[in-house]
């Protein structure tokens, strides 16, 4: 298929190049400051984070995922309702004259496939929205310590375009980070990370050695 992606791991957790990186002379404190600057963490919130609490000033880190989920729901839900309305499906359901099974049976196959895909995307967005709201309301963070690595994956389309995703991997937990932050983490060093329990959004990080 023309739109099918072939995923190519250019740099991955198992890369010998990454695992053999030499540690720099940067102290744990300097590395912590560099990580905070690159990821826009506020180290003054470490007091709350070490108590397992999400600081008020960190709520903004969850706003972007919240908005993305909300936009996904509104776009897919609105488009699905529009398509069903255009085909007269909604009016058939509202009239109650035909059973659900008959309405689905008479639905054009193309619309049925598109509707199914949109419904799955809608439910995915709804799930992420609920998880993000629960993280906001719960106000808790999870603390985890372990060895850290950087991971970069690249997927390539048949038309030649590529998409690159960057991650920190600490204690076998993977966290999405911005591209400008990927080079800051030093492989093989120990870190303490703080993240939300459901969406696993990274909110703070310390280098330990």
PDB file of C-alpha atoms in Angstrom:
ATOM      1  CA  UNK A   1       0.000   0.000   0.000  1.00  0.00           C
ATOM      2  CA  UNK A   2       1.175   3.506  -0.835  1.00  0.00           C
ATOM      3  CA  UNK A   3       0.648   4.871   2.671  1.00  0.00           C
ATOM      4  CA  UNK A   4       2.151   1.920   4.492  1.00  0.00           C
ATOM      5  CA  UNK A   5       5.121   2.797   6.679  1.00  0.00           C
ATOM      6  CA  UNK A   6       8.233   0.733   7.057  1.00  0.00           C
ATOM      7  CA  UNK A   7       9.670   1.305  10.519  1.00  0.00           C
ATOM      8  CA  UNK A   8      13.431   1.532  10.653  1.00  0.00           C
ATOM      9  CA  UNK A   9      15.210   1.759  14.006  1.00  0.00           C
ATOM     10  CA  UNK A  10      18.130   3.996  13.148  1.00  0.00           C
ATOM     11  CA  UNK A  11      19.242   4.374  16.766  1.00  0.00           C
ATOM     12  CA  UNK A  12      17.654   2.160  19.350  1.00  0.00           C
ATOM     13  CA  UNK A  13      18.048   1.034  22.922  1.00  0.00           C
ATOM     14  CA  UNK A  14      20.094  -1.909  21.760  1.00  0.00           C
ATOM     15  CA  UNK A  15      22.507   0.170  19.700  1.00  0.00           C
ATOM     16  CA  UNK A  16      26.120  -0.607  20.514  1.00  0.00           C
ATOM     17  CA  UNK A  17      27.028   2.987  19.678  1.00  0.00           C
ATOM     18  CA  UNK A  18      24.689   4.306  22.357  1.00  0.00           C
ATOM     19  CA  UNK A  19      25.601   1.778  25.022  1.00  0.00           C
ATOM     20  CA  UNK A  20      29.308   2.342  24.516  1.00  0.00           C
ATOM     21  CA  UNK A  21      29.083   6.122  24.932  1.00  0.00           C
ATOM     22  CA  UNK A  22      31.733   7.403  27.314  1.00  0.00           C
ATOM     23  CA  UNK A  23      30.529   9.299  30.365  1.00  0.00           C
ATOM     24  CA  UNK A  24      31.530  12.941  30.419  1.00  0.00           C
ATOM     25  CA  UNK A  25      33.092  14.773  33.334  1.00  0.00           C
ATOM     26  CA  UNK A  26      29.800  16.581  33.972  1.00  0.00           C
ATOM     27  CA  UNK A  27      28.735  16.338  37.603  1.00  0.00           C
ATOM     28  CA  UNK A  28      25.335  14.969  38.564  1.00  0.00           C
ATOM     29  CA  UNK A  29      24.208  18.473  39.501  1.00  0.00           C
ATOM     30  CA  UNK A  30      25.312  19.978  36.194  1.00  0.00           C
ATOM     31  CA  UNK A  31      23.669  17.168  34.228  1.00  0.00           C
ATOM     32  CA  UNK A  32      20.442  17.605  36.206  1.00  0.00           C
ATOM     33  CA  UNK A  33      20.440  21.322  35.365  1.00  0.00           C
ATOM     34  CA  UNK A  34      21.098  20.576  31.688  1.00  0.00           C
ATOM     35  CA  UNK A  35      18.229  18.063  31.583  1.00  0.00           C
ATOM     36  CA  UNK A  36      15.914  20.552  33.260  1.00  0.00           C
ATOM     37  CA  UNK A  37      16.805  23.290  30.784  1.00  0.00           C
ATOM     38  CA  UNK A  38      16.389  21.055  27.725  1.00  0.00           C
ATOM     39  CA  UNK A  39      13.061  19.602  28.887  1.00  0.00           C
ATOM     40  CA  UNK A  40      11.735  22.746  30.610  1.00  0.00           C
ATOM     41  CA  UNK A  41      11.593  21.065  34.001  1.00  0.00           C
ATOM     42  CA  UNK A  42      11.503  23.191  37.146  1.00  0.00           C
ATOM     43  CA  UNK A  43      13.859  21.762  39.753  1.00  0.00           C
ATOM     44  CA  UNK A  44      12.217  23.813  42.499  1.00  0.00           C
ATOM     45  CA  UNK A  45       9.316  21.337  42.317  1.00  0.00           C
ATOM     46  CA  UNK A  46      11.515  18.402  43.310  1.00  0.00           C
ATOM     47  CA  UNK A  47      10.402  18.863  46.922  1.00  0.00           C
ATOM     48  CA  UNK A  48       6.792  18.095  45.975  1.00  0.00           C
ATOM     49  CA  UNK A  49       7.823  15.407  43.494  1.00  0.00           C
ATOM     50  CA  UNK A  50       9.856  13.484  46.066  1.00  0.00           C
ATOM     51  CA  UNK A  51       6.682  13.366  48.180  1.00  0.00           C
ATOM     52  CA  UNK A  52       4.843  11.829  45.237  1.00  0.00           C
ATOM     53  CA  UNK A  53       2.954  15.037  44.479  1.00  0.00           C
ATOM     54  CA  UNK A  54       2.449  16.912  41.224  1.00  0.00           C
ATOM     55  CA  UNK A  55       3.194  20.592  41.848  1.00  0.00           C
ATOM     56  CA  UNK A  56       0.693  23.221  40.745  1.00  0.00           C
ATOM     57  CA  UNK A  57       3.281  24.723  38.427  1.00  0.00           C
ATOM     58  CA  UNK A  58       3.664  21.392  36.611  1.00  0.00           C
ATOM     59  CA  UNK A  59       0.028  21.159  35.556  1.00  0.00           C
ATOM     60  CA  UNK A  60       0.942  22.982  32.352  1.00  0.00           C
ATOM     61  CA  UNK A  61       2.956  19.948  31.221  1.00  0.00           C
ATOM     62  CA  UNK A  62      -0.336  18.037  30.980  1.00  0.00           C
ATOM     63  CA  UNK A  63      -2.261  20.733  29.107  1.00  0.00           C
ATOM     64  CA  UNK A  64      -0.749  19.920  25.709  1.00  0.00           C
ATOM     65  CA  UNK A  65      -1.623  16.175  25.865  1.00  0.00           C
ATOM     66  CA  UNK A  66      -5.075  17.171  27.111  1.00  0.00           C
ATOM     67  CA  UNK A  67      -5.666  19.506  24.161  1.00  0.00           C
ATOM     68  CA  UNK A  68      -4.352  16.975  21.637  1.00  0.00           C
ATOM     69  CA  UNK A  69      -6.780  14.347  22.932  1.00  0.00           C
ATOM     70  CA  UNK A  70      -9.649  16.841  22.932  1.00  0.00           C
ATOM     71  CA  UNK A  71      -8.949  17.958  19.354  1.00  0.00           C
ATOM     72  CA  UNK A  72      -8.734  14.321  18.253  1.00  0.00           C
ATOM     73  CA  UNK A  73     -12.127  13.597  19.808  1.00  0.00           C
ATOM     74  CA  UNK A  74     -13.819  16.664  18.336  1.00  0.00           C
ATOM     75  CA  UNK A  75     -12.364  16.172  14.856  1.00  0.00           C
ATOM     76  CA  UNK A  76     -13.070  12.454  14.492  1.00  0.00           C
ATOM     77  CA  UNK A  77     -16.412  12.630  16.291  1.00  0.00           C
ATOM     78  CA  UNK A  78     -17.586  15.607  14.255  1.00  0.00           C
ATOM     79  CA  UNK A  79     -16.475  14.096  10.952  1.00  0.00           C
ATOM     80  CA  UNK A  80     -18.138  10.773  11.796  1.00  0.00           C
ATOM     81  CA  UNK A  81     -21.442  12.453  12.677  1.00  0.00           C
ATOM     82  CA  UNK A  82     -21.261  14.533   9.478  1.00  0.00           C
ATOM     83  CA  UNK A  83     -20.726  11.472   7.281  1.00  0.00           C
ATOM     84  CA  UNK A  84     -23.524   9.529   8.972  1.00  0.00           C
ATOM     85  CA  UNK A  85     -25.834  12.514   8.629  1.00  0.00           C
ATOM     86  CA  UNK A  86     -25.013  12.941   4.937  1.00  0.00           C
ATOM     87  CA  UNK A  87     -25.905   9.308   4.287  1.00  0.00           C
ATOM     88  CA  UNK A  88     -29.144   9.581   6.257  1.00  0.00           C
ATOM     89  CA  UNK A  89     -27.985   7.050   8.838  1.00  0.00           C
ATOM     90  CA  UNK A  90     -28.667   9.311  11.815  1.00  0.00           C
ATOM     91  CA  UNK A  91     -32.221  10.059  10.655  1.00  0.00           C
ATOM     92  CA  UNK A  92     -32.889   6.332  10.246  1.00  0.00           C
ATOM     93  CA  UNK A  93     -31.648   5.646  13.764  1.00  0.00           C
ATOM     94  CA  UNK A  94     -33.573   8.591  15.226  1.00  0.00           C
ATOM     95  CA  UNK A  95     -36.838   7.529  13.587  1.00  0.00           C
ATOM     96  CA  UNK A  96     -36.637   4.123  15.198  1.00  0.00           C
ATOM     97  CA  UNK A  97     -38.257   2.567  12.157  1.00  0.00           C
ATOM     98  CA  UNK A  98     -35.371   0.239  11.378  1.00  0.00           C
ATOM     99  CA  UNK A  99     -33.442  -1.974  13.806  1.00  0.00           C
ATOM    100  CA  UNK A 100     -29.728  -1.344  14.303  1.00  0.00           C
ATOM    101  CA  UNK A 101     -28.770  -4.539  12.517  1.00  0.00           C
ATOM    102  CA  UNK A 102     -30.688  -3.537   9.391  1.00  0.00           C
ATOM    103  CA  UNK A 103     -29.202  -0.029   9.391  1.00  0.00           C
ATOM    104  CA  UNK A 104     -25.683  -1.446   9.623  1.00  0.00           C
ATOM    105  CA  UNK A 105     -26.387  -4.058   6.954  1.00  0.00           C
ATOM    106  CA  UNK A 106     -27.618  -1.438   4.488  1.00  0.00           C
ATOM    107  CA  UNK A 107     -24.745   0.941   5.199  1.00  0.00           C
ATOM    108  CA  UNK A 108     -22.297   1.344   2.263  1.00  0.00           C
ATOM    109  CA  UNK A 109     -19.170  -0.739   2.807  1.00  0.00           C
ATOM    110  CA  UNK A 110     -16.859   2.238   2.347  1.00  0.00           C
ATOM    111  CA  UNK A 111     -18.723   4.250   4.962  1.00  0.00           C
ATOM    112  CA  UNK A 112     -18.731   1.263   7.294  1.00  0.00           C
ATOM    113  CA  UNK A 113     -14.938   0.935   7.059  1.00  0.00           C
ATOM    114  CA  UNK A 114     -14.307   4.674   7.435  1.00  0.00           C
ATOM    115  CA  UNK A 115     -16.784   4.864  10.290  1.00  0.00           C
ATOM    116  CA  UNK A 116     -15.087   1.976  12.073  1.00  0.00           C
ATOM    117  CA  UNK A 117     -11.666   3.611  11.763  1.00  0.00           C
ATOM    118  CA  UNK A 118     -12.980   6.973  12.964  1.00  0.00           C
ATOM    119  CA  UNK A 119     -14.711   5.295  15.885  1.00  0.00           C
ATOM    120  CA  UNK A 120     -11.488   3.576  16.949  1.00  0.00           C
ATOM    121  CA  UNK A 121      -9.547   6.853  16.744  1.00  0.00           C
ATOM    122  CA  UNK A 122     -12.326   8.603  18.677  1.00  0.00           C
ATOM    123  CA  UNK A 123     -12.210   5.978  21.440  1.00  0.00           C
ATOM    124  CA  UNK A 124      -8.408   6.211  21.557  1.00  0.00           C
ATOM    125  CA  UNK A 125      -8.607   9.983  21.993  1.00  0.00           C
ATOM    126  CA  UNK A 126     -11.332   9.607  24.612  1.00  0.00           C
ATOM    127  CA  UNK A 127      -9.240   7.092  26.549  1.00  0.00           C
ATOM    128  CA  UNK A 128      -6.206   9.410  26.552  1.00  0.00           C
ATOM    129  CA  UNK A 129      -8.378  12.361  27.556  1.00  0.00           C
ATOM    130  CA  UNK A 130      -9.796  10.476  30.539  1.00  0.00           C
ATOM    131  CA  UNK A 131      -6.324   9.296  31.577  1.00  0.00           C
ATOM    132  CA  UNK A 132      -4.939  12.841  31.390  1.00  0.00           C
ATOM    133  CA  UNK A 133      -7.842  14.283  33.386  1.00  0.00           C
ATOM    134  CA  UNK A 134      -7.342  11.603  36.048  1.00  0.00           C
ATOM    135  CA  UNK A 135      -3.653  12.546  36.246  1.00  0.00           C
ATOM    136  CA  UNK A 136      -4.598  16.209  36.633  1.00  0.00           C
ATOM    137  CA  UNK A 137      -7.205  15.526  39.296  1.00  0.00           C
ATOM    138  CA  UNK A 138      -5.100  12.941  41.125  1.00  0.00           C
ATOM    139  CA  UNK A 139      -2.114  15.275  41.402  1.00  0.00           C
ATOM    140  CA  UNK A 140       0.335  12.407  41.935  1.00  0.00           C
ATOM    141  CA  UNK A 141       3.653  11.434  40.384  1.00  0.00           C
ATOM    142  CA  UNK A 142       5.555   8.165  40.306  1.00  0.00           C
ATOM    143  CA  UNK A 143       9.249   8.093  41.186  1.00  0.00           C
ATOM    144  CA  UNK A 144      11.577   5.597  39.535  1.00  0.00           C
ATOM    145  CA  UNK A 145      15.348   5.111  39.572  1.00  0.00           C
ATOM    146  CA  UNK A 146      17.517   3.283  37.080  1.00  0.00           C
ATOM    147  CA  UNK A 147      20.034   3.402  34.273  1.00  0.00           C
ATOM    148  CA  UNK A 148      19.128   5.768  31.458  1.00  0.00           C
ATOM    149  CA  UNK A 149      19.597   5.645  27.687  1.00  0.00           C
ATOM    150  CA  UNK A 150      18.442   7.621  24.721  1.00  0.00           C
ATOM    151  CA  UNK A 151      16.457   6.037  21.926  1.00  0.00           C
ATOM    152  CA  UNK A 152      15.718   7.357  18.442  1.00  0.00           C
ATOM    153  CA  UNK A 153      13.418   5.652  15.951  1.00  0.00           C
ATOM    154  CA  UNK A 154      12.767   6.646  12.360  1.00  0.00           C
ATOM    155  CA  UNK A 155       9.878   5.480  10.190  1.00  0.00           C
ATOM    156  CA  UNK A 156      10.068   5.895   6.422  1.00  0.00           C
ATOM    157  CA  UNK A 157       7.156   6.197   3.989  1.00  0.00           C
ATOM    158  CA  UNK A 158       7.242   4.747   0.505  1.00  0.00           C
ATOM    159  CA  UNK A 159       7.387   8.307  -0.831  1.00  0.00           C
ATOM    160  CA  UNK A 160      10.693   8.813   0.979  1.00  0.00           C
ATOM    161  CA  UNK A 161       9.472  11.051   3.809  1.00  0.00           C
ATOM    162  CA  UNK A 162      10.600  10.161   7.319  1.00  0.00           C
ATOM    163  CA  UNK A 163       9.327  10.665  10.853  1.00  0.00           C
ATOM    164  CA  UNK A 164      11.771  10.660  13.751  1.00  0.00           C
ATOM    165  CA  UNK A 165      10.759  10.046  17.372  1.00  0.00           C
ATOM    166  CA  UNK A 166      13.031  10.577  20.359  1.00  0.00           C
ATOM    167  CA  UNK A 167      12.817   8.985  23.799  1.00  0.00           C
ATOM    168  CA  UNK A 168      14.508   8.695  27.162  1.00  0.00           C
ATOM    169  CA  UNK A 169      14.549   5.125  28.469  1.00  0.00           C
ATOM    170  CA  UNK A 170      15.069   4.823  32.229  1.00  0.00           C
ATOM    171  CA  UNK A 171      14.677   1.532  34.107  1.00  0.00           C
ATOM    172  CA  UNK A 172      13.024   0.052  30.988  1.00  0.00           C
ATOM    173  CA  UNK A 173      10.364   2.804  30.948  1.00  0.00           C
ATOM    174  CA  UNK A 174      10.182   4.850  27.727  1.00  0.00           C
ATOM    175  CA  UNK A 175       9.281   8.555  27.696  1.00  0.00           C
ATOM    176  CA  UNK A 176       8.798  10.730  24.644  1.00  0.00           C
ATOM    177  CA  UNK A 177      10.959  13.886  24.613  1.00  0.00           C
ATOM    178  CA  UNK A 178      11.618  16.695  22.166  1.00  0.00           C
ATOM    179  CA  UNK A 179      14.408  16.324  19.632  1.00  0.00           C
ATOM    180  CA  UNK A 180      16.479  19.117  21.150  1.00  0.00           C
ATOM    181  CA  UNK A 181      16.558  17.225  24.477  1.00  0.00           C
ATOM    182  CA  UNK A 182      17.736  13.849  23.197  1.00  0.00           C
ATOM    183  CA  UNK A 183      21.432  14.706  23.164  1.00  0.00           C
ATOM    184  CA  UNK A 184      21.476  15.892  26.774  1.00  0.00           C
ATOM    185  CA  UNK A 185      20.948  12.561  28.513  1.00  0.00           C
ATOM    186  CA  UNK A 186      24.154  10.574  29.000  1.00  0.00           C
ATOM    187  CA  UNK A 187      23.842   6.866  28.397  1.00  0.00           C
ATOM    188  CA  UNK A 188      24.666   4.465  31.196  1.00  0.00           C
ATOM    189  CA  UNK A 189      24.292   6.929  34.060  1.00  0.00           C
ATOM    190  CA  UNK A 190      21.739   6.504  36.827  1.00  0.00           C
ATOM    191  CA  UNK A 191      18.715   8.772  37.010  1.00  0.00           C
ATOM    192  CA  UNK A 192      15.684   9.419  39.168  1.00  0.00           C
ATOM    193  CA  UNK A 193      12.606  10.309  37.147  1.00  0.00           C
ATOM    194  CA  UNK A 194       9.168  11.612  38.079  1.00  0.00           C
ATOM    195  CA  UNK A 195       6.157  11.026  35.844  1.00  0.00           C
ATOM    196  CA  UNK A 196       2.367  10.900  35.939  1.00  0.00           C
ATOM    197  CA  UNK A 197       1.009   7.427  36.745  1.00  0.00           C
ATOM    198  CA  UNK A 198      -1.446   7.031  33.844  1.00  0.00           C
ATOM    199  CA  UNK A 199      -0.199   8.965  30.813  1.00  0.00           C
ATOM    200  CA  UNK A 200       3.439   8.574  31.898  1.00  0.00           C
ATOM    201  CA  UNK A 201       4.263  12.201  31.176  1.00  0.00           C
ATOM    202  CA  UNK A 202       7.770  13.073  32.358  1.00  0.00           C
ATOM    203  CA  UNK A 203       7.650  16.080  34.718  1.00  0.00           C
ATOM    204  CA  UNK A 204      11.089  16.076  36.375  1.00  0.00           C
ATOM    205  CA  UNK A 205      14.399  14.259  36.340  1.00  0.00           C
ATOM    206  CA  UNK A 206      17.621  14.029  38.340  1.00  0.00           C
ATOM    207  CA  UNK A 207      21.020  12.581  37.533  1.00  0.00           C
ATOM    208  CA  UNK A 208      22.287  10.511  40.471  1.00  0.00           C
ATOM    209  CA  UNK A 209      25.938   9.893  39.563  1.00  0.00           C
TER     210      UNK A 209
END
